[in-house]
Amino acid sequence: MAISAASSGVPLLGAVLIAIAAVALSAVLVERLAIRPVRAMTTLTSLIVTLGVSTALKALMLLIWGPDAEGLTPFTEGGFDVGGVNIRWQEVWILVIAAAVAGAVYAFYERTVPGKALRACAEQPVAARLVGISLRRASMVSFLVAGVVGAVAGVLASPIYFTSWESGLTLGLKGFVAATLGGLVSIRGAVLGGLLLGVLESLTAGYVDSGFRDAVAFVVLIVVLVVRPAGVFGRHAEARV
Amino acid sequence: MTKLVTRDKVDVVLGASRTGPSLAMRPKAEASKVPMISLAANKKIVDGSSGCSRRRRTTSSSREHDHRTPSPKGWKTIGLARDASGFGEGVKEMLDELGGSRGHQGGRGREVRARRHRLHCADGQAAQRQGRRQHHLGHPAGGRARQKAYRQLGRRAPVMQSHGIGNKVFLDTAGASADGLIAPLGRLVVAGQLPEDDPQKKVITEFVAAYQAAYNERPSTFAGHAYDAYQLAIDALTKVGTDKQKIRDHLEGVKNFVGVSGVFSMTPQDTRVSPRKRSSSRPSRAASSSCWRAEVARMSDFLQLSFAGVSQGAVYALIAIGFVAIFTVSGVINLVQGSSPHLPG
């Protein structure tokens, strides 16, 4: 989307903002149209529903943008060497912006009233309702947050890891594995899980065989679920799955 | 394929254009005796088959061309980046075979384990080799991403791509980063630059003009393959009718059939296009540049891989935050989360 906007003459920053807004909107729409109408929503139902939506979206993207993967131009071209390690500027951008966004989300949950309301819903749904927090609105806000964060991830990664219609689900599953590593209930755990998974994948691809790259995530998932269902970094005794 | 053979009772099957499906179709073609004209290039498709497939051009012929180039320029070692999908199958084995007979060190197929866009971390390993080439089979976009990444790293050794990138899409999107790239390409891509006496000139020019008139865009290499297969089938059908055995015999006896992708001569065992030398798409300017030598310590390999992992991990982390945000509130696991990063693209 940002690519479409950028190629039609909108400056890069504008295109990026448009894309993030559009994705956030689409996430809220998914919540309204696919999640909320389901009466008895369990985690399993949600998996099935969202898998369906994700497949449909994939098809839609294929129809609109075609099968060829596209990439945004890097925010800054080129790179530099530090002690034999080559670093591309785009990777610096990824790290800086990802850290900023993760920090912002963390602050949102810890410091602001809506954020605290969300946490209240998460920890004590009944009590949250009793004090007048709307679960519906909370659910919508959570989709909005997820949409924005996901869109930022896409924009950041696009210049290096080219986007195409087919890799969405794999990426989603890896994000899920990362979240599971962190116990699925903590932002900090999710961040650590993501970084750990990325490094594990990269080292496996480098030292073992690049063919195993995608397998790593799922082996990790199985091991975590068997050994530590509450997540490697989880402090919570019980898992909510 | 089954439907085509059993229900529609077709006389000839054209396709598939990729190796995987072609391999899957082969047993069916053999069992039903329906002649099948595969458009894919992997050697495995025809090896040991009972002669109902043909290949347009095997991987070995383009690899041979790759090999011819480096030796005169003094490149001795080769870095190999191959796709971790079916497209990368057999590449290393082929290099070993060819390299051995030509005394090429790199022909041993030192494998750089890179996958698609991960050229970046692969370079830590490839860096030690003076010459490097990339074998990327398949996806023009994947090749494009790597080609750009490679240029961003500022390396000078020549890059050779496989014919898999032989598409206008690649050349258009890779832009300046493809300058100096050497690749075996079909003549279709460089139709305008062919010399007048080239036997294929007439066929290709006519094909391009007709395709452009019909679809208002330049034909891709694959369109050329399909066109050739179609012409071969028509040629067989008009000459010998619809008897399956006769069609097959005819196809296997084809000599010097001038098509868009090459001049075809087929044999029952090895029904393939004669390995004509293919044109390079762009002049190789990079070849004379200085050798890039560096002893990259193991440690920096590790750091490079880790760093690439951390930046990839940061992307996973953001997606994971989205999962957590939604799950904690409503217990919903939102798999659409994986698509949202792709929508902005």
Coordinates of C-alpha atoms in Angstrom, one line a residue:
Chain A
M1 CA 0.0 0.0 0.0
A2 CA 2.8 2.4 0.9
I3 CA 4.5 1.2 -2.3
S4 CA 1.4 2.1 -4.3
A5 CA 1.2 5.5 -2.6
A6 CA 4.9 6.1 -3.0
S7 CA 4.9 5.2 -6.7
S8 CA 2.0 7.6 -7.3
G9 CA 4.1 10.5 -6.1
V10 CA 3.4 10.8 -2.4
P11 CA 6.6 11.4 -0.4
L12 CA 7.9 8.4 1.5
L13 CA 6.9 9.6 5.0
G14 CA 3.4 10.4 3.8
A15 CA 3.0 7.1 2.1
V16 CA 4.1 5.3 5.3
L17 CA 1.7 7.2 7.5
I18 CA -1.2 6.5 5.0
A19 CA -0.3 2.8 5.0
I20 CA -0.1 2.6 8.8
A21 CA -3.5 4.4 9.2
A22 CA -5.0 2.1 6.6
V23 CA -3.8 -1.1 8.2
A24 CA -4.9 0.1 11.7
L25 CA -8.3 0.8 10.2
S26 CA -8.4 -2.6 8.5
A27 CA -7.5 -4.3 11.9
V28 CA -10.4 -2.5 13.5
L29 CA -12.7 -3.5 10.7
V30 CA -11.6 -7.2 11.1
E31 CA -12.5 -6.9 14.8
R32 CA -15.9 -5.4 14.0
L33 CA -16.8 -7.6 11.2
A34 CA -15.2 -11.0 12.0
I35 CA -14.6 -11.1 15.8
R36 CA -17.4 -9.2 17.5
P37 CA -20.3 -11.0 15.7
V38 CA -19.2 -14.3 17.0
R39 CA -21.2 -14.9 20.2
A40 CA -19.2 -17.5 22.1
M41 CA -15.7 -16.6 21.3
T42 CA -13.1 -19.0 22.5
T43 CA -9.4 -19.0 21.6
L44 CA -10.0 -21.9 19.2
T45 CA -12.9 -20.2 17.4
S46 CA -10.8 -17.1 17.1
L47 CA -8.0 -19.1 15.5
I48 CA -10.3 -20.5 12.9
V49 CA -12.0 -17.2 12.2
T50 CA -8.8 -15.2 11.8
L51 CA -7.2 -17.9 9.7
G52 CA -10.1 -17.6 7.3
V53 CA -9.9 -13.8 7.3
S54 CA -6.1 -14.0 6.8
T55 CA -6.6 -16.3 3.8
A56 CA -9.2 -14.1 2.3
L57 CA -7.0 -11.0 2.8
K58 CA -4.1 -12.8 1.1
A59 CA -6.3 -13.6 -1.9
L60 CA -7.4 -10.0 -2.0
M61 CA -3.8 -8.7 -1.9
L62 CA -2.9 -11.1 -4.7
L63 CA -5.8 -9.8 -6.8
I64 CA -5.0 -6.1 -6.2
W65 CA -1.2 -6.1 -6.2
G66 CA -0.3 -9.2 -8.2
P67 CA 2.1 -12.0 -7.4
D68 CA 5.3 -10.0 -7.7
A69 CA 6.9 -9.1 -4.4
E70 CA 7.6 -5.5 -3.9
G71 CA 9.9 -3.5 -1.6
L72 CA 9.9 0.1 -0.5
T73 CA 13.1 2.0 -1.0
P74 CA 15.2 2.0 2.1
F75 CA 14.8 5.1 4.3
T76 CA 18.5 5.5 4.0
E77 CA 20.6 3.7 1.3
G78 CA 23.8 1.9 2.0
G79 CA 25.4 0.8 5.2
F80 CA 28.7 0.7 7.1
D81 CA 31.1 -1.8 8.7
V82 CA 31.8 -2.2 12.3
G83 CA 34.5 -4.7 13.2
G84 CA 33.8 -6.8 10.1
V85 CA 30.1 -6.7 10.6
N86 CA 28.2 -5.1 7.9
I87 CA 25.2 -3.1 9.0
R88 CA 22.7 -1.5 6.7
W89 CA 21.2 1.8 7.6
Q90 CA 17.8 0.3 7.2
E91 CA 18.6 -2.2 10.0
V92 CA 19.5 0.6 12.2
W93 CA 16.1 2.2 11.4
I94 CA 14.4 -1.1 12.2
L95 CA 16.1 -1.4 15.6
V96 CA 15.6 2.3 16.6
I97 CA 11.9 2.5 15.5
A98 CA 11.0 -0.9 16.8
A99 CA 12.5 0.0 20.2
A100 CA 10.6 3.3 20.1
V101 CA 7.3 1.7 19.2
A102 CA 7.7 -1.1 21.8
G103 CA 8.6 1.5 24.4
A104 CA 5.5 3.6 23.4
V105 CA 3.2 0.6 23.7
Y106 CA 4.7 -0.4 27.0
A107 CA 4.2 3.2 28.3
F108 CA 0.7 3.2 27.0
Y109 CA -0.2 0.1 29.1
E110 CA 1.7 1.2 32.1
R111 CA 1.0 5.0 32.3
T112 CA -2.1 6.0 30.5
V113 CA -5.7 5.5 31.6
P114 CA -6.9 3.7 28.5
G115 CA -3.9 1.5 28.7
K116 CA -4.6 0.7 32.3
A117 CA -8.2 0.0 31.4
L118 CA -7.0 -2.6 28.9
R119 CA -4.8 -4.2 31.4
A120 CA -7.7 -4.3 33.8
C121 CA -9.8 -6.1 31.2
A122 CA -7.0 -8.5 30.7
E123 CA -6.5 -9.3 34.3
Q124 CA -10.0 -9.1 35.8
P125 CA -12.6 -8.9 33.0
V126 CA -15.6 -9.0 35.5
A127 CA -14.2 -6.4 37.8
A128 CA -13.3 -4.2 34.8
R129 CA -16.8 -4.3 33.7
L130 CA -18.1 -3.5 37.1
V131 CA -16.1 -0.3 37.2
G132 CA -17.5 0.7 33.9
I133 CA -14.9 -0.3 31.3
S134 CA -16.4 -1.4 28.1
L135 CA -14.9 -4.8 27.0
R136 CA -16.1 -4.1 23.4
R137 CA -14.2 -0.9 23.3
A138 CA -11.2 -2.5 24.9
S139 CA -11.2 -5.2 22.3
M140 CA -11.4 -2.6 19.6
V141 CA -8.5 -0.6 21.0
S142 CA -6.4 -3.7 21.3
F143 CA -6.9 -4.5 17.6
L144 CA -6.0 -0.9 16.9
V145 CA -2.8 -1.2 18.8
A146 CA -2.0 -4.5 17.1
G147 CA -2.8 -3.0 13.7
V148 CA -0.5 0.0 14.2
V149 CA 2.3 -2.1 15.6
G150 CA 2.0 -4.7 12.8
A151 CA 1.9 -2.0 10.1
V152 CA 5.1 -0.4 11.5
A153 CA 6.7 -3.8 11.4
G154 CA 5.7 -4.1 7.8
V155 CA 6.9 -0.7 6.7
L156 CA 10.2 -1.2 8.5
A157 CA 10.9 -4.6 7.1
S158 CA 9.6 -4.0 3.6
P159 CA 12.9 -2.6 2.1
I160 CA 14.9 -5.6 3.2
Y161 CA 12.5 -8.5 3.5
F162 CA 10.4 -8.0 0.5
T163 CA 6.7 -8.2 0.9
S164 CA 4.6 -10.4 -1.1
W165 CA 1.1 -11.9 -0.9
E166 CA 2.2 -15.3 0.2
S167 CA 4.4 -14.9 3.2
G168 CA 1.9 -13.2 5.5
L169 CA 0.8 -16.3 7.4
T170 CA 4.4 -17.5 8.0
L171 CA 5.3 -14.1 9.4
G172 CA 2.2 -14.2 11.6
L173 CA 3.0 -17.6 12.9
K174 CA 6.5 -16.5 13.8
G175 CA 5.2 -13.5 15.6
F176 CA 2.9 -15.9 17.4
V177 CA 5.8 -18.1 18.4
A178 CA 7.7 -15.1 19.6
A179 CA 4.7 -14.1 21.7
T180 CA 4.4 -17.6 23.1
L181 CA 8.1 -17.6 24.0
G182 CA 7.2 -14.6 26.2
G183 CA 4.1 -16.4 27.6
L184 CA 1.6 -14.6 25.4
V185 CA 0.7 -12.1 28.2
S186 CA 3.6 -9.7 28.5
I187 CA 4.9 -7.1 26.2
R188 CA 8.4 -7.4 27.5
G189 CA 8.2 -11.2 27.0
A190 CA 7.0 -10.7 23.4
V191 CA 9.9 -8.4 22.6
L192 CA 12.5 -10.7 24.1
G193 CA 10.8 -13.7 22.4
G194 CA 11.0 -11.9 19.1
L195 CA 14.7 -11.1 19.4
L196 CA 15.5 -14.6 20.6
L197 CA 13.7 -16.2 17.7
G198 CA 15.3 -13.9 15.2
V199 CA 18.8 -14.7 16.4
L200 CA 18.1 -18.4 16.6
E201 CA 16.8 -18.4 13.1
S202 CA 19.7 -16.5 11.8
L203 CA 22.3 -18.7 13.5
T204 CA 20.5 -21.9 12.3
A205 CA 20.5 -20.6 8.8
G206 CA 24.2 -19.7 9.0
Y207 CA 25.6 -22.7 10.8
V208 CA 23.3 -25.6 10.1
D209 CA 21.3 -25.1 6.9
S210 CA 19.2 -22.3 5.6
G211 CA 16.5 -24.9 4.8
F212 CA 15.9 -25.3 8.5
R213 CA 15.3 -21.6 9.0
D214 CA 11.5 -21.7 9.0
A215 CA 11.5 -24.9 11.0
V216 CA 13.3 -23.3 13.9
A217 CA 10.2 -21.3 14.9
F218 CA 8.0 -24.3 15.1
V219 CA 10.5 -26.5 16.9
V220 CA 10.8 -23.7 19.4
L221 CA 7.1 -23.5 19.7
I222 CA 6.7 -27.2 20.5
V223 CA 9.5 -27.2 23.0
V224 CA 8.2 -24.1 24.8
L225 CA 4.7 -25.5 25.0
V226 CA 5.9 -28.8 26.4
V227 CA 8.5 -27.5 28.8
R228 CA 7.4 -24.1 29.8
P229 CA 3.8 -23.3 28.7
A230 CA 4.0 -20.0 30.6
G231 CA 6.8 -18.8 28.4
V232 CA 10.5 -18.8 28.8
F233 CA 10.5 -15.4 30.4
G234 CA 7.1 -15.8 32.0
R235 CA 6.6 -15.0 35.6
H236 CA 3.0 -16.0 35.6
A237 CA 2.4 -19.4 37.1
E238 CA -0.5 -20.4 34.9
A239 CA -0.8 -20.1 31.1
R240 CA -3.9 -18.5 29.8
V241 CA -4.1 -20.7 26.7
Chain B
M1 CA -3.4 -33.3 -15.2
T2 CA -5.5 -36.3 -14.3
K3 CA -8.6 -34.5 -15.5
L4 CA -6.9 -33.5 -18.7
V5 CA -5.8 -37.0 -19.5
T6 CA -8.9 -39.0 -18.4
R7 CA -11.8 -36.7 -18.8
D8 CA -10.8 -34.3 -21.6
K9 CA -8.7 -36.9 -23.4
V10 CA -6.2 -34.4 -24.7
D11 CA -3.6 -35.2 -27.3
V12 CA -0.7 -33.2 -25.9
V13 CA -0.1 -31.6 -22.6
L14 CA 1.9 -28.3 -22.4
G15 CA 3.5 -27.5 -19.1
A16 CA 4.2 -27.1 -16.4
S17 CA 6.5 -24.1 -16.4
R18 CA 8.0 -25.0 -13.1
T19 CA 10.1 -28.0 -12.0
G20 CA 8.0 -29.2 -9.1
P21 CA 4.7 -29.5 -11.0
S22 CA 6.5 -30.9 -14.0
L23 CA 8.0 -33.7 -11.9
A24 CA 4.6 -34.4 -10.4
M25 CA 3.0 -34.6 -13.8
R26 CA 5.6 -36.8 -15.3
P27 CA 4.4 -40.2 -14.0
K28 CA 0.9 -39.4 -15.2
A29 CA 2.2 -38.6 -18.6
E30 CA 4.2 -41.8 -18.7
A31 CA 1.4 -44.0 -17.6
S32 CA -1.1 -42.5 -20.0
K33 CA 1.4 -42.2 -22.9
V34 CA 0.2 -38.6 -23.4
P35 CA 3.1 -36.6 -24.8
M36 CA 3.9 -33.8 -22.3
I37 CA 6.0 -30.8 -23.2
S38 CA 7.4 -29.4 -20.0
L39 CA 8.6 -25.8 -19.9
A40 CA 10.7 -26.3 -16.8
A41 CA 14.4 -26.6 -16.9
N42 CA 15.6 -28.9 -14.2
K43 CA 17.6 -31.8 -15.3
K44 CA 15.7 -34.2 -13.1
I45 CA 12.5 -33.8 -15.1
V46 CA 13.9 -35.8 -18.1
D47 CA 16.5 -38.0 -16.4
G48 CA 15.4 -41.5 -16.7
S49 CA 12.0 -40.7 -18.1
S50 CA 10.5 -42.7 -20.8
G51 CA 10.7 -39.9 -23.2
C52 CA 7.4 -38.2 -23.0
S53 CA 8.8 -35.0 -21.5
R54 CA 11.1 -32.6 -23.1
R55 CA 12.9 -29.9 -21.5
R56 CA 13.5 -26.5 -22.9
R57 CA 17.0 -26.1 -21.5
T58 CA 18.6 -27.9 -18.7
T59 CA 20.2 -26.4 -15.8
S60 CA 23.5 -27.9 -16.8
S61 CA 23.8 -25.9 -20.0
S62 CA 23.4 -22.6 -18.3
R63 CA 25.7 -23.6 -15.5
E64 CA 28.3 -24.5 -18.1
H65 CA 28.1 -21.0 -19.4
D66 CA 28.7 -19.7 -15.9
H67 CA 31.8 -21.7 -15.6
R68 CA 33.2 -20.6 -18.8
T69 CA 33.3 -17.0 -17.8
P70 CA 35.2 -16.9 -14.5
S71 CA 38.3 -18.7 -15.5
P72 CA 39.8 -16.3 -18.0
K73 CA 39.3 -13.5 -15.6
G74 CA 41.3 -15.1 -12.9
W75 CA 38.5 -15.9 -10.5
K76 CA 39.2 -19.1 -8.7
T77 CA 36.8 -19.5 -5.9
I78 CA 33.1 -19.2 -6.0
G79 CA 30.5 -18.3 -3.4
L80 CA 27.2 -20.0 -4.0
A81 CA 24.0 -18.6 -2.7
R82 CA 21.2 -20.9 -3.6
D83 CA 17.5 -20.9 -2.9
A84 CA 16.4 -23.2 -0.1
S85 CA 13.4 -24.2 -2.2
G86 CA 13.0 -26.6 -5.1
F87 CA 14.6 -23.9 -7.3
G88 CA 17.9 -24.5 -5.6
E89 CA 17.8 -28.3 -6.0
G90 CA 20.7 -29.9 -7.7
V91 CA 22.7 -26.7 -8.1
K92 CA 25.6 -27.7 -5.8
E93 CA 25.8 -31.2 -7.4
M94 CA 25.9 -29.7 -10.8
L95 CA 28.7 -27.3 -9.8
D96 CA 30.7 -30.1 -8.3
E97 CA 30.4 -32.1 -11.6
L98 CA 31.3 -29.2 -13.8
G99 CA 33.9 -27.8 -11.5
G100 CA 35.7 -31.1 -11.2
S101 CA 36.2 -31.5 -14.9
R102 CA 37.5 -28.0 -15.4
G103 CA 39.8 -27.9 -12.4
H104 CA 37.8 -25.2 -10.7
Q105 CA 38.3 -24.9 -7.0
G106 CA 35.0 -23.2 -6.5
G107 CA 33.4 -25.9 -8.5
R108 CA 33.4 -28.0 -5.4
G109 CA 30.4 -25.9 -4.7
R110 CA 31.3 -24.3 -1.5
E111 CA 27.9 -23.5 -0.4
V112 CA 27.0 -20.3 1.1
R113 CA 23.9 -20.8 3.1
A114 CA 21.8 -18.0 2.2
R115 CA 18.1 -18.1 1.7
R116 CA 16.2 -15.6 -0.3
H117 CA 16.7 -12.2 1.3
R118 CA 19.3 -13.4 3.7
L119 CA 22.1 -12.7 1.5
H120 CA 23.2 -10.2 4.0
C121 CA 24.3 -12.7 6.6
A122 CA 25.6 -15.1 4.0
D123 CA 28.1 -12.5 3.0
G124 CA 29.9 -12.9 6.2
Q125 CA 30.9 -16.3 4.8
A126 CA 31.1 -15.5 1.2
A127 CA 33.4 -12.7 1.9
Q128 CA 36.4 -14.8 2.1
R129 CA 36.2 -15.9 -1.4
Q130 CA 37.6 -13.7 -4.1
G131 CA 35.1 -14.4 -6.7
R132 CA 31.6 -15.0 -5.9
R133 CA 28.5 -15.7 -7.8
Q134 CA 25.1 -16.1 -6.8
H135 CA 22.9 -18.8 -8.0
H136 CA 19.5 -17.7 -7.5
L137 CA 16.9 -19.9 -9.0
G138 CA 13.4 -18.7 -9.5
H139 CA 11.6 -15.7 -8.1
P140 CA 12.7 -12.5 -9.9
A141 CA 11.8 -10.5 -6.8
G142 CA 13.9 -12.6 -4.5
G143 CA 16.9 -12.2 -6.8
R144 CA 16.2 -8.6 -7.0
A145 CA 16.3 -8.2 -3.2
R146 CA 19.6 -10.0 -3.0
Q147 CA 21.1 -8.2 -5.9
K148 CA 20.3 -4.9 -4.1
A149 CA 21.6 -6.2 -0.8
Y150 CA 24.8 -7.3 -2.4
R151 CA 25.4 -3.9 -4.0
Q152 CA 24.6 -2.2 -0.7
L153 CA 27.4 -4.1 0.8
G154 CA 29.7 -2.6 -1.7
R155 CA 31.3 -5.8 -2.9
R156 CA 33.0 -5.8 -6.2
A157 CA 33.4 -9.4 -7.3
P158 CA 31.2 -10.3 -10.2
V159 CA 27.8 -11.7 -9.5
M160 CA 26.3 -14.3 -11.8
Q161 CA 22.7 -15.1 -11.7
S162 CA 20.9 -18.0 -13.1
H163 CA 18.4 -17.9 -15.9
G164 CA 15.7 -17.7 -13.2
I165 CA 16.0 -14.0 -13.2
G166 CA 15.7 -13.7 -16.9
N167 CA 12.7 -11.6 -16.8
K168 CA 11.9 -8.0 -17.6
V169 CA 10.5 -7.7 -14.0
F170 CA 13.9 -8.4 -12.6
L171 CA 15.8 -6.0 -14.8
D172 CA 13.2 -3.3 -14.3
T173 CA 13.1 -3.6 -10.5
A174 CA 16.7 -4.3 -9.8
G175 CA 17.6 -1.1 -11.7
A176 CA 21.2 0.1 -11.4
S177 CA 22.1 -2.7 -8.9
A178 CA 22.0 -5.1 -11.8
D179 CA 24.8 -3.3 -13.7
G180 CA 27.7 -5.7 -14.2
L181 CA 25.6 -8.7 -13.5
I182 CA 26.2 -11.7 -15.7
A183 CA 23.4 -14.0 -16.3
P184 CA 22.5 -16.6 -19.0
L185 CA 19.3 -15.2 -20.4
G186 CA 17.0 -16.1 -23.2
R187 CA 17.4 -14.1 -26.3
L188 CA 13.9 -12.8 -25.8
V189 CA 15.0 -10.4 -23.2
V190 CA 17.5 -8.8 -25.4
A191 CA 15.6 -9.1 -28.7
G192 CA 16.4 -5.6 -29.8
Q193 CA 20.2 -6.1 -29.5
L194 CA 20.4 -9.4 -31.5
P195 CA 22.6 -9.3 -34.6
E196 CA 20.8 -9.5 -37.9
D197 CA 22.1 -12.9 -38.8
D198 CA 20.9 -14.5 -35.6
P199 CA 18.6 -17.5 -36.6
Q200 CA 16.2 -16.6 -33.9
K201 CA 15.9 -12.9 -34.7
K202 CA 12.9 -13.3 -37.0
V203 CA 10.9 -15.6 -34.6
I204 CA 11.6 -13.5 -31.6
T205 CA 10.8 -10.1 -33.2
E206 CA 7.5 -11.4 -34.6
F207 CA 6.6 -13.0 -31.2
V208 CA 7.4 -9.8 -29.3
A209 CA 5.4 -7.7 -31.8
A210 CA 2.4 -10.0 -31.7
Y211 CA 2.4 -10.3 -27.9
Q212 CA 2.7 -6.6 -27.5
A213 CA -0.2 -6.0 -29.8
A214 CA -2.4 -8.5 -27.9
Y215 CA -1.5 -7.7 -24.3
N216 CA 0.1 -4.3 -24.5
E217 CA 3.2 -5.4 -22.5
R218 CA 6.5 -7.1 -23.2
P219 CA 6.3 -10.9 -23.1
S220 CA 8.1 -12.5 -20.2
T221 CA 10.6 -15.3 -20.8
F222 CA 7.9 -17.8 -19.7
A223 CA 5.5 -16.5 -22.3
G224 CA 8.3 -17.4 -24.8
H225 CA 8.5 -20.9 -23.4
A226 CA 4.8 -21.4 -23.7
Y227 CA 4.8 -20.1 -27.2
D228 CA 7.6 -22.5 -28.2
A229 CA 5.8 -25.4 -26.7
Y230 CA 2.6 -24.4 -28.5
Q231 CA 4.4 -24.2 -31.8
L232 CA 6.0 -27.5 -31.3
A233 CA 2.7 -29.1 -30.5
I234 CA 1.0 -27.5 -33.5
D235 CA 3.9 -28.6 -35.7
A236 CA 3.5 -32.2 -34.5
L237 CA -0.3 -32.2 -34.8
T238 CA -0.3 -30.9 -38.3
K239 CA 2.3 -33.3 -39.5
V240 CA 1.4 -36.5 -37.9
G241 CA -2.2 -36.1 -36.6
T242 CA -3.3 -37.0 -33.1
D243 CA -1.8 -40.5 -32.6
K244 CA 0.0 -40.3 -29.3
Q245 CA 2.9 -42.5 -30.3
K246 CA 3.4 -40.7 -33.5
I247 CA 3.3 -37.3 -31.8
R248 CA 6.0 -38.5 -29.4
D249 CA 8.1 -39.9 -32.1
H250 CA 7.8 -36.7 -34.0
L251 CA 8.7 -34.5 -31.0
E252 CA 11.7 -36.7 -30.3
G253 CA 12.9 -36.3 -33.8
V254 CA 12.7 -32.5 -33.9
K255 CA 15.8 -31.0 -35.3
N256 CA 16.8 -27.4 -35.4
F257 CA 13.4 -26.1 -34.6
V258 CA 13.8 -22.3 -34.3
G259 CA 11.9 -21.1 -31.3
V260 CA 11.8 -18.0 -29.1
S261 CA 13.9 -19.6 -26.3
G262 CA 16.4 -21.4 -28.4
V263 CA 17.0 -23.7 -31.3
F264 CA 15.6 -27.1 -30.3
S265 CA 17.0 -30.5 -31.2
M266 CA 15.6 -33.4 -29.4
T267 CA 16.5 -36.9 -28.8
P268 CA 14.6 -39.7 -27.1
Q269 CA 17.0 -39.8 -24.2
D270 CA 17.8 -36.2 -23.7
T271 CA 15.1 -34.2 -25.4
R272 CA 16.6 -30.8 -24.8
V273 CA 17.5 -27.6 -26.3
S274 CA 21.1 -27.5 -27.6
P275 CA 23.1 -25.5 -25.1
R276 CA 23.6 -22.4 -27.2
K277 CA 25.6 -19.8 -25.6
R278 CA 23.3 -17.2 -24.2
S279 CA 23.7 -13.5 -24.3
S280 CA 24.6 -11.6 -21.3
S281 CA 22.0 -9.0 -20.5
R282 CA 24.4 -6.3 -19.6
P283 CA 28.1 -5.8 -20.2
S284 CA 30.2 -7.2 -17.4
R285 CA 31.9 -4.2 -16.1
A286 CA 32.7 -5.5 -12.7
A287 CA 34.9 -8.3 -13.8
S288 CA 38.1 -6.3 -13.8
S289 CA 37.7 -4.8 -10.4
S290 CA 40.2 -5.6 -7.7
C291 CA 40.1 -8.8 -5.8
W292 CA 38.4 -8.4 -2.5
R293 CA 40.4 -10.3 0.1
A294 CA 39.8 -10.3 3.7
E295 CA 40.3 -12.8 6.5
V296 CA 37.0 -12.6 8.2
A297 CA 37.3 -14.2 11.6
R298 CA 34.8 -16.6 12.8
M299 CA 33.8 -14.2 15.5
S300 CA 32.6 -11.6 13.0
D301 CA 30.6 -14.3 11.2
F302 CA 28.9 -15.0 14.4
L303 CA 28.3 -11.3 15.1
Q304 CA 27.0 -10.7 11.6
L305 CA 24.5 -13.5 11.9
S306 CA 23.5 -12.4 15.3
F307 CA 23.0 -8.9 14.2
A308 CA 20.9 -9.9 11.2
G309 CA 18.9 -12.1 13.6
V310 CA 18.3 -9.2 16.0
S311 CA 17.0 -6.9 13.3
Q312 CA 14.8 -9.7 11.9
G313 CA 13.8 -10.4 15.5
A314 CA 12.8 -6.8 16.1
V315 CA 10.2 -7.3 13.3
Y316 CA 9.0 -10.5 15.0
A317 CA 8.9 -8.6 18.3
L318 CA 6.5 -6.0 16.9
I319 CA 4.2 -8.6 15.5
A320 CA 4.4 -10.5 18.9
I321 CA 3.3 -7.3 20.7
G322 CA 0.2 -7.2 18.5
F323 CA -0.6 -10.8 19.5
V324 CA -0.2 -10.0 23.2
A325 CA -2.2 -6.8 23.0
I326 CA -5.2 -8.7 21.5
F327 CA -4.9 -11.9 23.4
T328 CA -4.7 -10.4 26.9
V329 CA -7.9 -8.4 26.4
S330 CA -10.2 -10.9 24.6
G331 CA -8.4 -14.3 24.5
V332 CA -8.4 -14.0 20.8
I333 CA -5.4 -15.2 18.8
N334 CA -5.5 -13.0 15.7
L335 CA -3.7 -14.7 12.8
V336 CA -4.6 -11.8 10.6
Q337 CA -1.7 -10.2 12.5
G338 CA 0.6 -11.8 10.0
S339 CA -1.0 -10.1 7.1
S340 CA -1.1 -6.6 8.6
P341 CA 2.6 -6.1 8.1
H342 CA 2.1 -7.0 4.5
L343 CA -0.8 -4.6 3.8
P344 CA 1.5 -1.6 4.1
G345 CA 3.6 -3.1 1.4

